[in-house]
XYZ file of C-alpha atoms in Angstrom:
709
model
C 2.379 -182.409 131.877
C 5.934 -182.755 133.343
C 8.199 -184.409 130.775
C 9.718 -186.915 133.131
C 6.151 -188.196 134.153
C 5.098 -188.363 130.523
C 8.123 -190.497 129.566
C 7.402 -192.938 132.531
C 3.854 -193.375 131.487
C 4.917 -193.882 127.886
C 7.289 -196.664 128.963
C 4.689 -198.274 131.048
C 1.762 -198.244 128.713
C 3.854 -198.738 125.523
C 2.305 -196.181 123.467
C 2.301 -196.977 119.789
C 4.816 -195.107 117.647
C 2.436 -192.838 116.081
C 0.930 -191.637 119.283
C 4.505 -191.242 120.728
C 5.539 -189.103 117.953
C 2.595 -186.775 118.383
C 2.875 -186.540 122.086
C 6.579 -185.955 122.024
C 6.109 -183.122 119.533
C 3.560 -181.488 121.850
C 5.843 -181.827 125.060
C 9.280 -181.200 123.499
C 8.212 -177.840 121.869
C 6.013 -176.760 124.769
C 7.629 -173.684 126.482
C 6.576 -170.707 128.433
C 5.349 -167.724 126.381
C 7.333 -164.567 126.501
C 8.733 -163.616 129.779
C 6.473 -161.692 132.149
C 7.262 -158.109 133.109
C 9.567 -158.116 136.188
C 7.842 -156.129 138.874
C 6.855 -156.476 142.434
C 6.989 -159.665 144.522
C 6.111 -162.197 141.780
C 6.523 -165.123 144.093
C 4.647 -163.613 146.839
C 7.121 -164.961 149.430
C 9.675 -162.788 151.293
C 11.520 -165.878 152.341
C 12.614 -166.305 148.770
C 14.604 -163.066 148.919
C 15.784 -163.830 152.303
C 17.266 -167.191 151.156
C 19.018 -165.524 148.427
C 20.427 -162.825 150.785
C 21.649 -165.680 153.274
C 23.393 -167.548 150.513
C 25.059 -164.471 149.053
C 26.351 -163.367 152.449
C 27.661 -166.956 153.224
C 29.340 -167.108 149.805
C 31.041 -163.620 150.215
C 32.139 -164.420 153.613
C 33.916 -167.585 152.389
C 35.256 -165.958 149.360
C 35.043 -162.109 149.233
C 35.979 -162.062 145.577
C 32.725 -163.791 144.544
C 30.689 -160.646 145.455
C 32.164 -158.686 142.475
C 31.439 -161.686 140.254
C 27.834 -161.594 141.196
C 27.673 -157.915 140.478
C 29.356 -158.420 137.087
C 26.924 -161.385 136.238
C 23.979 -159.146 136.247
C 25.439 -156.825 133.629
C 26.824 -159.687 131.541
C 23.524 -161.569 131.557
C 21.040 -158.665 130.949
C 23.170 -156.912 128.299
C 22.822 -159.903 125.971
C 19.362 -160.913 125.076
C 17.849 -159.186 128.199
C 17.850 -160.619 131.715
C 17.182 -164.168 131.013
C 19.846 -166.327 132.747
C 21.450 -167.286 129.427
C 24.736 -166.573 130.645
C 24.591 -169.396 133.007
C 24.062 -172.128 130.422
C 26.832 -174.695 129.942
C 27.847 -175.940 126.533
C 26.152 -179.253 125.484
C 26.562 -181.672 122.554
C 23.819 -179.549 120.883
C 25.144 -176.142 121.700
C 28.914 -176.000 122.097
C 29.441 -172.353 122.080
C 27.292 -170.748 124.858
C 27.837 -167.193 126.325
C 30.331 -168.455 128.876
C 32.691 -169.204 125.994
C 32.760 -165.657 124.801
C 35.963 -163.787 124.810
C 34.227 -160.976 126.527
C 33.164 -163.290 129.341
C 36.683 -164.354 130.302
C 36.983 -164.969 134.201
C 33.205 -164.718 134.722
C 32.488 -166.392 138.000
C 29.762 -166.786 140.736
C 27.931 -169.699 138.891
C 28.375 -171.964 142.073
C 26.506 -169.388 144.273
C 23.697 -169.181 141.709
C 23.612 -173.075 141.709
C 23.420 -173.112 145.589
C 20.569 -170.689 145.652
C 18.648 -172.509 142.959
C 19.021 -175.686 144.942
C 17.390 -174.084 147.998
C 14.624 -172.323 146.120
C 13.660 -175.157 143.636
C 11.908 -175.141 140.428
C 9.472 -172.316 141.216
C 12.078 -169.469 140.971
C 13.738 -168.655 137.641
C 17.470 -168.531 137.353
C 17.178 -165.060 135.772
C 15.579 -163.767 138.936
C 18.233 -165.406 140.969
C 21.004 -163.612 138.996
C 19.412 -160.199 139.619
C 18.563 -160.772 143.258
C 22.066 -162.005 143.964
C 23.602 -159.092 142.274
C 21.570 -156.562 144.287
C 22.448 -158.403 147.457
C 26.225 -158.479 146.599
C 26.068 -154.825 145.897
C 24.387 -154.012 149.236
C 27.036 -156.200 151.170
C 30.124 -154.893 149.376
C 28.943 -151.280 149.878
C 28.340 -151.678 153.512
C 24.545 -151.377 152.976
C 24.887 -147.951 151.334
C 23.729 -149.445 147.898
C 20.150 -150.736 148.143
C 17.335 -150.988 145.482
C 14.105 -152.869 144.849
C 14.301 -155.628 142.367
C 11.131 -156.812 140.681
C 10.788 -160.389 139.880
C 8.808 -162.572 137.358
C 11.471 -163.044 134.679
C 11.687 -166.240 132.799
C 14.806 -168.133 131.710
C 15.858 -168.065 128.059
C 16.667 -171.253 126.020
C 19.317 -169.674 123.691
C 22.880 -168.759 124.463
C 25.398 -167.728 122.004
C 29.010 -166.854 122.509
C 28.872 -164.726 119.165
C 25.898 -162.814 120.506
C 27.871 -161.962 123.805
C 31.005 -160.896 121.859
C 29.031 -158.812 119.512
C 26.884 -156.995 122.124
C 29.004 -156.702 125.246
C 31.111 -153.505 125.351
C 34.773 -154.177 124.923
C 37.546 -152.994 127.160
C 39.114 -151.430 124.247
C 36.258 -149.435 123.045
C 36.621 -145.563 122.439
C 34.103 -143.186 123.792
C 31.804 -143.102 120.852
C 31.634 -146.818 120.850
C 30.829 -147.084 124.521
C 28.197 -144.455 124.173
C 26.434 -146.091 121.141
C 26.634 -149.438 122.967
C 24.839 -148.082 126.025
C 22.313 -146.172 123.891
C 21.418 -149.513 122.142
C 20.190 -150.655 125.437
C 18.386 -147.548 126.404
C 20.977 -146.263 128.763
C 22.442 -142.751 128.874
C 25.872 -141.529 128.817
C 25.516 -140.596 132.511
C 24.450 -144.178 133.220
C 27.548 -145.380 131.371
C 29.685 -143.275 133.764
C 27.734 -144.546 136.740
C 27.938 -148.291 135.913
C 31.673 -148.028 135.114
C 32.231 -147.359 138.869
C 31.512 -151.153 139.316
C 35.102 -151.398 138.361
C 36.033 -150.298 141.911
C 35.720 -154.120 142.584
C 36.752 -157.345 140.913
C 39.705 -158.534 138.737
C 40.548 -158.391 135.106
C 42.891 -160.595 132.930
C 45.829 -159.285 131.223
C 44.211 -159.888 127.725
C 41.669 -157.130 128.576
C 44.295 -154.322 129.268
C 47.576 -155.318 127.757
C 47.026 -152.541 125.106
C 47.359 -150.040 128.058
C 50.739 -151.351 128.984
C 52.064 -151.013 125.254
C 54.837 -148.588 124.852
C 53.114 -146.604 122.004
C 49.601 -146.754 123.443
C 47.078 -144.388 122.245
C 45.390 -144.226 125.645
C 48.215 -143.007 127.934
C 48.507 -144.471 131.199
C 50.425 -143.059 134.232
C 53.880 -144.078 133.789
C 54.550 -145.021 137.439
C 51.418 -147.099 137.513
C 52.179 -148.782 134.263
C 55.552 -149.688 135.516
C 54.382 -151.079 138.682
C 51.530 -152.917 136.929
C 53.910 -154.461 134.312
C 56.002 -155.657 136.980
C 53.331 -157.325 138.879
C 51.848 -158.834 135.899
C 55.308 -160.724 135.292
C 55.012 -161.854 138.946
C 51.452 -162.991 138.811
C 52.219 -165.013 135.760
C 54.425 -167.260 137.955
C 51.982 -167.234 140.795
C 48.960 -168.048 138.743
C 50.838 -170.194 136.318
C 49.451 -168.602 133.251
C 50.498 -166.070 130.536
C 47.125 -164.296 131.076
C 47.033 -163.468 134.827
C 44.333 -161.563 136.608
C 44.968 -158.333 138.316
C 42.724 -156.357 140.673
C 40.745 -153.747 138.995
C 41.214 -151.160 141.764
C 44.776 -149.918 142.785
C 43.230 -149.332 146.266
C 43.218 -153.185 146.727
C 46.848 -153.629 145.452
C 48.472 -152.992 148.927
C 50.751 -150.146 150.172
C 53.838 -151.382 148.607
C 52.420 -151.352 145.036
C 50.452 -148.062 145.643
C 53.820 -146.555 146.740
C 55.619 -147.919 143.595
C 52.695 -146.628 141.377
C 52.683 -143.070 142.976
C 49.239 -143.511 144.100
C 47.542 -140.476 145.779
C 45.077 -141.971 148.094
C 43.700 -138.702 149.479
C 39.841 -139.139 149.670
C 40.070 -142.967 149.413
C 39.574 -145.443 152.243
C 42.513 -147.671 151.382
C 41.502 -150.046 154.297
C 38.198 -150.864 152.476
C 39.727 -153.516 150.386
C 37.019 -154.952 148.033
C 34.351 -152.236 148.812
C 31.996 -151.078 146.108
C 32.500 -147.387 146.286
C 33.446 -144.143 144.492
C 37.222 -144.897 144.559
C 37.194 -145.836 140.874
C 36.622 -142.002 140.054
C 39.614 -141.105 142.094
C 41.657 -143.491 140.228
C 40.467 -142.698 136.872
C 41.184 -139.010 137.229
C 44.634 -139.962 138.271
C 44.907 -142.136 135.166
C 45.346 -145.358 137.288
C 42.656 -147.583 135.879
C 43.058 -150.872 133.839
C 40.926 -150.422 130.673
C 40.979 -148.076 127.806
C 37.259 -148.034 128.067
C 37.651 -146.511 131.536
C 40.359 -143.944 130.488
C 38.258 -142.772 127.573
C 35.629 -141.435 129.715
C 38.011 -138.611 130.360
C 37.956 -137.694 126.804
C 34.476 -136.215 126.701
C 33.647 -133.001 128.507
C 30.367 -134.142 130.105
C 31.693 -137.701 131.052
C 34.766 -136.159 132.639
C 32.650 -133.711 134.530
C 30.515 -136.695 135.902
C 33.826 -138.473 136.895
C 34.773 -135.548 138.961
C 31.260 -135.301 140.402
C 31.151 -138.833 141.650
C 34.743 -138.583 142.861
C 33.667 -135.757 145.184
C 30.257 -137.071 146.220
C 30.239 -140.722 147.158
C 26.679 -140.860 148.450
C 25.448 -139.455 145.198
C 27.165 -142.278 143.278
C 25.642 -144.925 145.667
C 22.087 -143.586 144.862
C 22.789 -143.261 141.188
C 24.498 -146.637 140.990
C 21.477 -148.381 142.657
C 19.024 -146.605 140.247
C 21.148 -147.707 137.185
C 21.421 -151.214 138.401
C 17.634 -151.358 138.879
C 17.190 -150.059 135.372
C 19.684 -152.640 133.981
C 17.908 -155.509 135.922
C 14.580 -154.658 133.847
C 16.055 -154.928 130.471
C 13.452 -157.361 128.749
C 14.383 -160.813 127.607
C 14.494 -161.198 123.968
C 13.161 -164.080 122.031
C 9.974 -166.263 121.869
C 10.657 -169.259 124.036
C 11.000 -169.122 127.688
C 10.963 -171.571 130.782
C 11.872 -171.768 134.440
C 14.764 -174.137 134.465
C 15.184 -177.195 136.668
C 18.839 -176.354 136.869
C 20.530 -173.051 135.961
C 23.211 -174.621 133.855
C 21.080 -176.255 131.325
C 17.627 -175.868 129.589
C 14.926 -178.223 130.831
C 15.131 -180.328 127.664
C 18.843 -180.918 128.228
C 18.338 -181.447 131.973
C 16.565 -184.777 131.372
C 19.193 -185.964 128.921
C 21.476 -186.420 131.846
C 19.091 -188.457 133.908
C 18.157 -191.991 133.889
C 15.693 -191.530 131.051
C 18.560 -190.773 128.623
C 17.646 -193.801 126.227
C 13.986 -193.098 125.966
C 14.432 -189.352 125.540
C 17.011 -189.879 122.902
C 14.624 -192.254 121.152
C 11.878 -189.636 121.280
C 14.225 -186.783 120.090
C 15.327 -188.835 117.080
C 11.717 -189.633 116.129
C 10.655 -186.199 116.518
C 13.637 -184.907 114.449
C 12.299 -186.940 111.483
C 8.881 -185.716 111.946
C 9.908 -182.228 112.134
C 11.919 -182.298 109.076
C 8.915 -183.742 107.168
C 6.699 -180.956 108.557
C 9.108 -178.239 107.489
C 7.408 -178.251 104.055
C 4.638 -176.332 105.726
C 6.089 -172.858 105.879
C 4.207 -171.670 108.965
C 5.613 -174.592 111.104
C 9.144 -174.437 109.586
C 12.114 -173.726 111.626
C 15.478 -172.129 110.613
C 17.439 -175.303 109.727
C 16.573 -176.494 106.126
C 19.113 -177.901 103.792
C 20.140 -175.582 101.084
C 20.656 -176.968 97.519
C 21.240 -175.605 94.076
C 17.998 -175.895 91.920
C 15.812 -175.997 95.091
C 12.634 -174.818 93.296
C 12.967 -176.998 90.123
C 9.988 -179.017 90.985
C 7.885 -176.527 93.020
C 8.226 -173.261 90.902
C 9.781 -173.652 87.486
C 12.014 -170.754 86.260
C 12.297 -169.032 89.416
C 15.796 -168.023 88.694
C 15.070 -166.897 85.155
C 12.237 -164.615 86.535
C 14.649 -163.128 89.223
C 17.491 -162.623 86.572
C 14.986 -160.898 84.126
C 13.613 -158.399 86.708
C 17.368 -157.656 88.064
C 18.695 -157.043 84.607
C 15.857 -154.692 83.600
C 16.223 -152.843 87.005
C 19.808 -152.260 86.506
C 19.416 -151.162 82.962
C 16.974 -148.628 84.192
C 19.079 -147.573 87.207
C 22.580 -148.993 87.243
C 22.996 -147.969 90.982
C 20.441 -150.650 91.811
C 22.997 -153.373 91.021
C 25.265 -152.225 93.904
C 22.304 -152.042 96.074
C 21.371 -155.599 95.530
C 24.943 -156.768 96.329
C 25.102 -154.897 99.357
C 21.664 -156.140 100.401
C 22.879 -159.669 100.584
C 25.734 -158.665 103.089
C 23.497 -156.610 105.281
C 20.944 -159.290 105.483
C 23.154 -162.314 106.022
C 25.634 -160.773 108.420
C 23.079 -159.754 111.108
C 20.873 -163.006 111.814
C 21.832 -165.161 108.999
C 20.288 -164.909 105.464
C 16.678 -164.477 106.677
C 15.423 -161.347 104.889
C 15.112 -159.633 108.170
C 16.655 -156.542 106.582
C 13.518 -156.040 104.445
C 11.006 -155.764 107.222
C 9.350 -152.323 107.797
C 8.615 -150.911 111.233
C 5.230 -151.599 112.626
C 3.456 -151.148 115.877
C 4.933 -154.315 117.107
C 8.475 -153.535 116.117
C 9.280 -149.892 115.925
C 12.954 -150.283 115.252
C 13.692 -153.054 112.579
C 17.022 -153.459 110.904
C 16.243 -150.813 108.343
C 16.333 -148.216 111.066
C 19.933 -148.964 111.919
C 22.585 -146.299 111.145
C 24.731 -149.165 109.583
C 21.969 -149.456 106.945
C 21.801 -145.868 105.896
C 21.230 -145.531 102.221
C 20.402 -149.172 101.611
C 18.788 -149.825 98.316
C 17.271 -152.552 96.101
C 14.298 -153.257 98.150
C 11.792 -152.220 95.427
C 13.478 -154.698 93.074
C 12.994 -157.440 95.633
C 9.363 -156.478 96.029
C 8.895 -156.654 92.239
C 10.445 -160.051 92.052
C 8.344 -161.341 95.033
C 5.195 -160.127 93.433
C 6.070 -161.913 90.048
C 6.829 -165.123 91.957
C 3.673 -165.013 94.094
C 1.648 -164.673 90.940
C 3.391 -167.597 89.562
C 3.887 -169.855 92.601
C 2.025 -168.538 95.660
C 3.616 -169.135 99.224
C 6.565 -170.881 97.625
C 9.719 -168.738 97.348
C 11.193 -167.027 100.283
C 12.327 -163.457 100.222
C 15.616 -164.584 101.677
C 16.237 -166.745 98.572
C 15.174 -163.857 96.349
C 17.928 -161.611 97.953
C 20.582 -164.257 97.322
C 19.547 -164.836 93.705
C 19.246 -161.112 93.047
C 22.628 -160.550 94.454
C 24.178 -163.237 92.234
C 22.584 -161.878 89.247
C 23.564 -158.194 89.955
C 27.074 -159.410 90.537
C 27.119 -161.133 87.082
C 25.573 -158.249 85.270
C 27.941 -155.592 86.839
C 31.098 -157.684 86.114
C 29.891 -158.612 82.623
C 29.847 -162.211 83.430
C 33.275 -162.137 85.209
C 31.527 -163.001 88.649
C 28.943 -165.899 88.365
C 28.319 -168.799 90.803
C 25.418 -171.249 91.576
C 23.241 -170.116 94.471
C 21.660 -172.810 96.681
C 18.109 -172.139 97.742
C 15.868 -173.282 100.582
C 16.105 -170.506 103.114
C 13.176 -169.303 105.326
C 12.262 -165.697 106.027
C 12.877 -164.681 109.675
C 10.406 -163.296 112.096
C 12.881 -161.100 114.065
C 14.322 -157.833 112.944
C 16.114 -155.265 115.298
C 18.132 -152.176 114.560
C 20.345 -152.920 117.540
C 21.334 -156.337 116.064
C 22.319 -154.645 112.755
C 24.403 -151.946 114.803
C 26.081 -154.879 116.740
C 26.919 -157.123 113.986
C 27.565 -155.123 110.759
C 31.255 -153.970 110.508
C 31.784 -150.270 111.180
C 33.212 -148.227 108.300
C 35.598 -146.667 110.775
C 36.796 -150.012 112.235
C 40.516 -150.773 112.463
C 41.901 -154.066 111.150
C 41.681 -155.744 114.535
C 38.009 -155.026 114.861
C 37.300 -156.091 111.255
C 39.087 -159.389 111.575
C 37.222 -160.008 114.995
C 33.929 -159.155 113.265
C 34.420 -161.409 110.331
C 35.749 -164.264 112.402
C 32.491 -164.222 114.324
C 30.790 -165.268 111.168
C 33.610 -167.815 110.367
C 35.410 -165.681 107.666
C 38.995 -165.452 107.242
C 41.268 -162.507 106.781
C 41.444 -163.358 103.053
C 37.709 -163.430 102.702
C 37.458 -160.080 104.473
C 39.838 -158.637 101.773
C 37.796 -160.276 99.008
C 34.404 -159.139 100.149
C 35.772 -155.583 100.588
C 36.307 -155.609 96.869
C 32.550 -154.954 96.531
C 33.426 -151.456 97.284
C 34.436 -151.039 93.609
C 30.844 -150.269 93.039
C 27.948 -148.373 94.788
C 27.915 -145.013 96.817
C 28.126 -143.982 100.462
C 27.172 -141.048 102.795
C 29.743 -138.613 103.920
C 28.928 -139.354 107.587
C 30.265 -142.851 106.883
C 33.738 -141.667 106.141
C 33.819 -138.362 107.972
C 37.091 -139.245 109.818
C 38.747 -139.594 106.358
C 38.151 -135.871 105.699
C 40.744 -134.978 108.239
C 43.059 -138.014 108.125
C 46.683 -137.552 107.789
C 48.528 -138.024 104.509
C 49.935 -141.280 105.672
C 46.296 -142.687 105.541
C 44.895 -141.053 102.478
C 46.057 -139.539 99.224
C 45.810 -135.842 99.923
C 44.361 -134.965 96.583
C 41.655 -137.612 97.060
C 40.988 -136.281 100.537
C 40.552 -132.805 99.019
C 38.263 -134.213 96.388
C 36.105 -135.807 99.196
C 35.971 -132.693 101.170
C 34.737 -130.819 98.154
C 32.096 -133.393 97.542
C 30.985 -133.301 101.256
C 30.804 -129.667 101.510
C 33.459 -129.487 104.210
C 35.110 -131.670 106.769
C 32.081 -131.934 109.130
C 29.138 -133.548 107.466
C 26.000 -133.885 109.453
C 22.665 -135.857 109.251
C 21.167 -132.710 107.699
C 24.042 -132.208 105.409
C 24.975 -135.570 104.385
C 25.846 -135.819 100.644
C 26.353 -138.995 98.739
C 29.744 -139.944 97.119
C 30.690 -142.781 94.788
C 32.625 -145.546 96.528
C 35.034 -145.713 93.712
C 37.366 -142.805 92.534
C 37.121 -144.410 89.065
C 33.534 -143.249 88.894
C 34.123 -139.622 89.791
C 34.109 -136.846 87.120
C 37.272 -137.502 85.170
C 38.172 -133.876 84.923
C 37.902 -133.368 88.694
C 39.993 -136.516 89.398
C 42.734 -135.339 87.011
C 42.888 -131.953 88.853
C 43.059 -133.442 92.318
C 45.237 -136.516 91.507
C 47.230 -136.013 88.245
C 48.087 -139.182 86.604
C 45.810 -141.380 88.628
C 42.752 -141.697 86.427
C 44.557 -143.427 83.654
C 45.522 -146.371 86.053
C 41.994 -147.735 86.320
C 39.366 -149.140 84.034
C 36.905 -146.480 82.937
C 33.656 -148.308 83.282
C 31.312 -146.774 85.803
C 29.868 -149.101 88.559
C 31.762 -152.044 87.099
C 32.401 -154.855 89.595
C 36.105 -155.442 89.312
C 39.412 -155.396 91.093
C 39.834 -151.602 90.699
C 39.140 -151.285 94.517
C 42.586 -152.917 95.121
C 44.426 -150.413 92.881
C 42.661 -147.575 94.550
C 43.557 -148.990 98.064
C 47.203 -149.209 97.436
C 47.011 -145.617 96.171
C 45.339 -144.700 99.381
C 42.244 -143.581 97.462
C 39.334 -145.366 99.101
C 36.515 -143.742 101.010
C 36.310 -145.723 104.372
C 39.028 -146.092 107.116
C 37.949 -149.790 107.260
C 39.276 -149.982 103.547
C 42.635 -148.315 104.320
C 43.001 -150.421 107.551
C 43.549 -153.572 105.258
C 46.917 -152.030 104.406
C 48.076 -152.059 108.117
C 48.286 -155.791 108.363
C 50.860 -157.960 106.580
C 48.387 -160.728 105.696
C 45.647 -158.357 104.573
C 47.879 -156.152 102.665
C 49.373 -159.258 100.868
C 45.869 -160.113 99.555
C 45.213 -156.507 98.513
C 48.413 -156.655 96.376
C 47.467 -160.075 95.092
C 43.999 -159.062 93.844
C 45.316 -155.677 92.420
C 47.511 -157.878 90.121
C 45.011 -160.615 89.305
C 41.630 -159.638 88.257
C 40.346 -163.134 87.243
C 41.400 -164.594 90.633
C 39.399 -162.128 92.364
C 36.250 -162.744 90.212
C 36.555 -166.544 91.194
C 37.237 -165.815 94.862
C 34.538 -163.162 95.208
C 31.970 -165.587 93.857
C 33.065 -168.263 96.308
C 32.967 -165.694 99.116
C 29.372 -164.797 98.323
C 28.247 -168.272 98.185
C 29.745 -168.806 101.640
C 27.845 -165.611 102.766
C 24.664 -166.783 101.301
C 24.805 -169.771 103.499
C 24.965 -168.049 106.879
C 22.134 -169.653 108.872
C 19.586 -167.952 111.294
C 20.452 -168.464 114.943
C 19.687 -171.907 116.418
C 16.088 -172.338 117.404
C 14.814 -169.502 115.202
C 11.389 -169.790 113.482
C 10.879 -169.065 109.969
C 8.213 -168.737 107.396
C 7.633 -167.821 103.674
C 6.239 -164.349 103.691
C 3.509 -163.238 101.382
C 5.010 -159.757 101.337
C 8.786 -159.273 101.883
C 8.375 -156.055 104.016
C 6.010 -157.500 106.554
C 5.470 -160.645 108.620
C 2.647 -163.025 107.677
């Protein structure tokens, strides 16, 4: 039943409160099942596509720049949670940070065109389909009809939109080639398709914040000097024209006018300079002249195969037209992720929020408040529970006595049998909570329904301690069936491992009440977990997405005083310059890894902490160093900070902390004050353990931690 009609009927017949609660629950949570496969003419009416085409033509005629925005909109929607129209959602009092607010979505436009099309087509056509159809038509118009492809329909609109997810998944303009390649591979797109889709940068504009690194004097991605000079001058001019310190510049030098091209030394041979705003292969001409805005464009030249593709598409415009069409068709088929879908009444808000703004505000608000009370009450039933449960210390005191004692006993015995399990349990908390919140999604094994859970992620290579979690779960199920979540077990176990490995120095109360998630994807782990090769800027950005400060980044990095790592995780350090790594330590690592080029088939394990290496080997490689650190193997302490200041740490991401004034200051502080680090590390782990699942997520209490119920 239509929600609006139901509300009116409820008001007329004055349903009793109990009936209203039951009916409201049924209506408010009713949503479409998972999105249908996009294929064919879902709506059975050619007039729908004709309407889209006419509106797009009209919009581009009125504002030529909106065409590029519509093409970009397809990528920015489909790349985040699949093609589900989530990029269109505005913020509400209930969701204040949607994809539109993402830093990677700065300058995103074309929403008014989508709105105009939606108003013509009505409630039957999804916004997700409109985005894809409009992007296809804009491509055709801007290419003069050379780029055409069929677009299947039948997508549904998602109900979740997160700025953090967009910033985590969308490729950044500062990515290097390896990051770009991995990012596209995570979506099932090839290196060739990366080069093809980058050609869309022949149109549109970009803000200074997206390419200011290319104008820096000491840039690591050299830009043609004459182009850089002309661009820098125009940026200053545009600041005044656009009244902002972050002005937009045209992506394509072809569109900058003859005066600019002359100042920039542009060789226009093979480029139709009169085709301003055209979607064509001019991008490849520009890139091979090193006259492109983004680092992520320039880096395509650094790989042999990608550079060859650049040259091929520069020389063969028709081939690029055909291949771009095929890549866009593939992009538009990225399946929507999640469990709840609908066909929105208006593209800027979900159907539930649509009615909040109508004349039924007071009634719907009353219904929502009543529903909230009931849902909280029902959360006791695990199968019906959602992600939002209040965490509190001593959560199981009345429902399962001695939970934390049982956990501690098994953890301590496991570490006594294998001390390395302790570091594994501490790492497990971070690798679980930093992806989708603390939901035990890292524990799920692959299945026929999910062949690529978080465990399969490269970021989770060598993850340990899951057998300890399984043993704890078995003991608790025997004591209190269907009561204690796997997510809570991970948090308790990490606390107990920290306490044992620090000899009581690190201890803190752990709240309970988490639920186990039902979603686990390797690509999420790859997107959210910090890269061991990241620089300080990337690390700070990654931690800020989870609301952690620079200080907390430094604090949590101290966990690298324990545990082991694979050589492929720090391969770049094996050839790093002396200014970044102690030469003796580098030589020690090279000997441990069997050379400077570890591979997946020759991937040795090395201890994180030089303190835990063979003393004689360290003395030979680094005379005088061994005596500077506490000799207690796998001891969770502040030795990491001593090692870092001596440039004797495994990961580039560790050394990178020394490159920023604030971060380096904290490294020095914790090297001097072990007690302070113990306290601050405990506080940071408590904060980490409170990271919640994404809004709208469903949860359960698993019977077995490695599988859904």
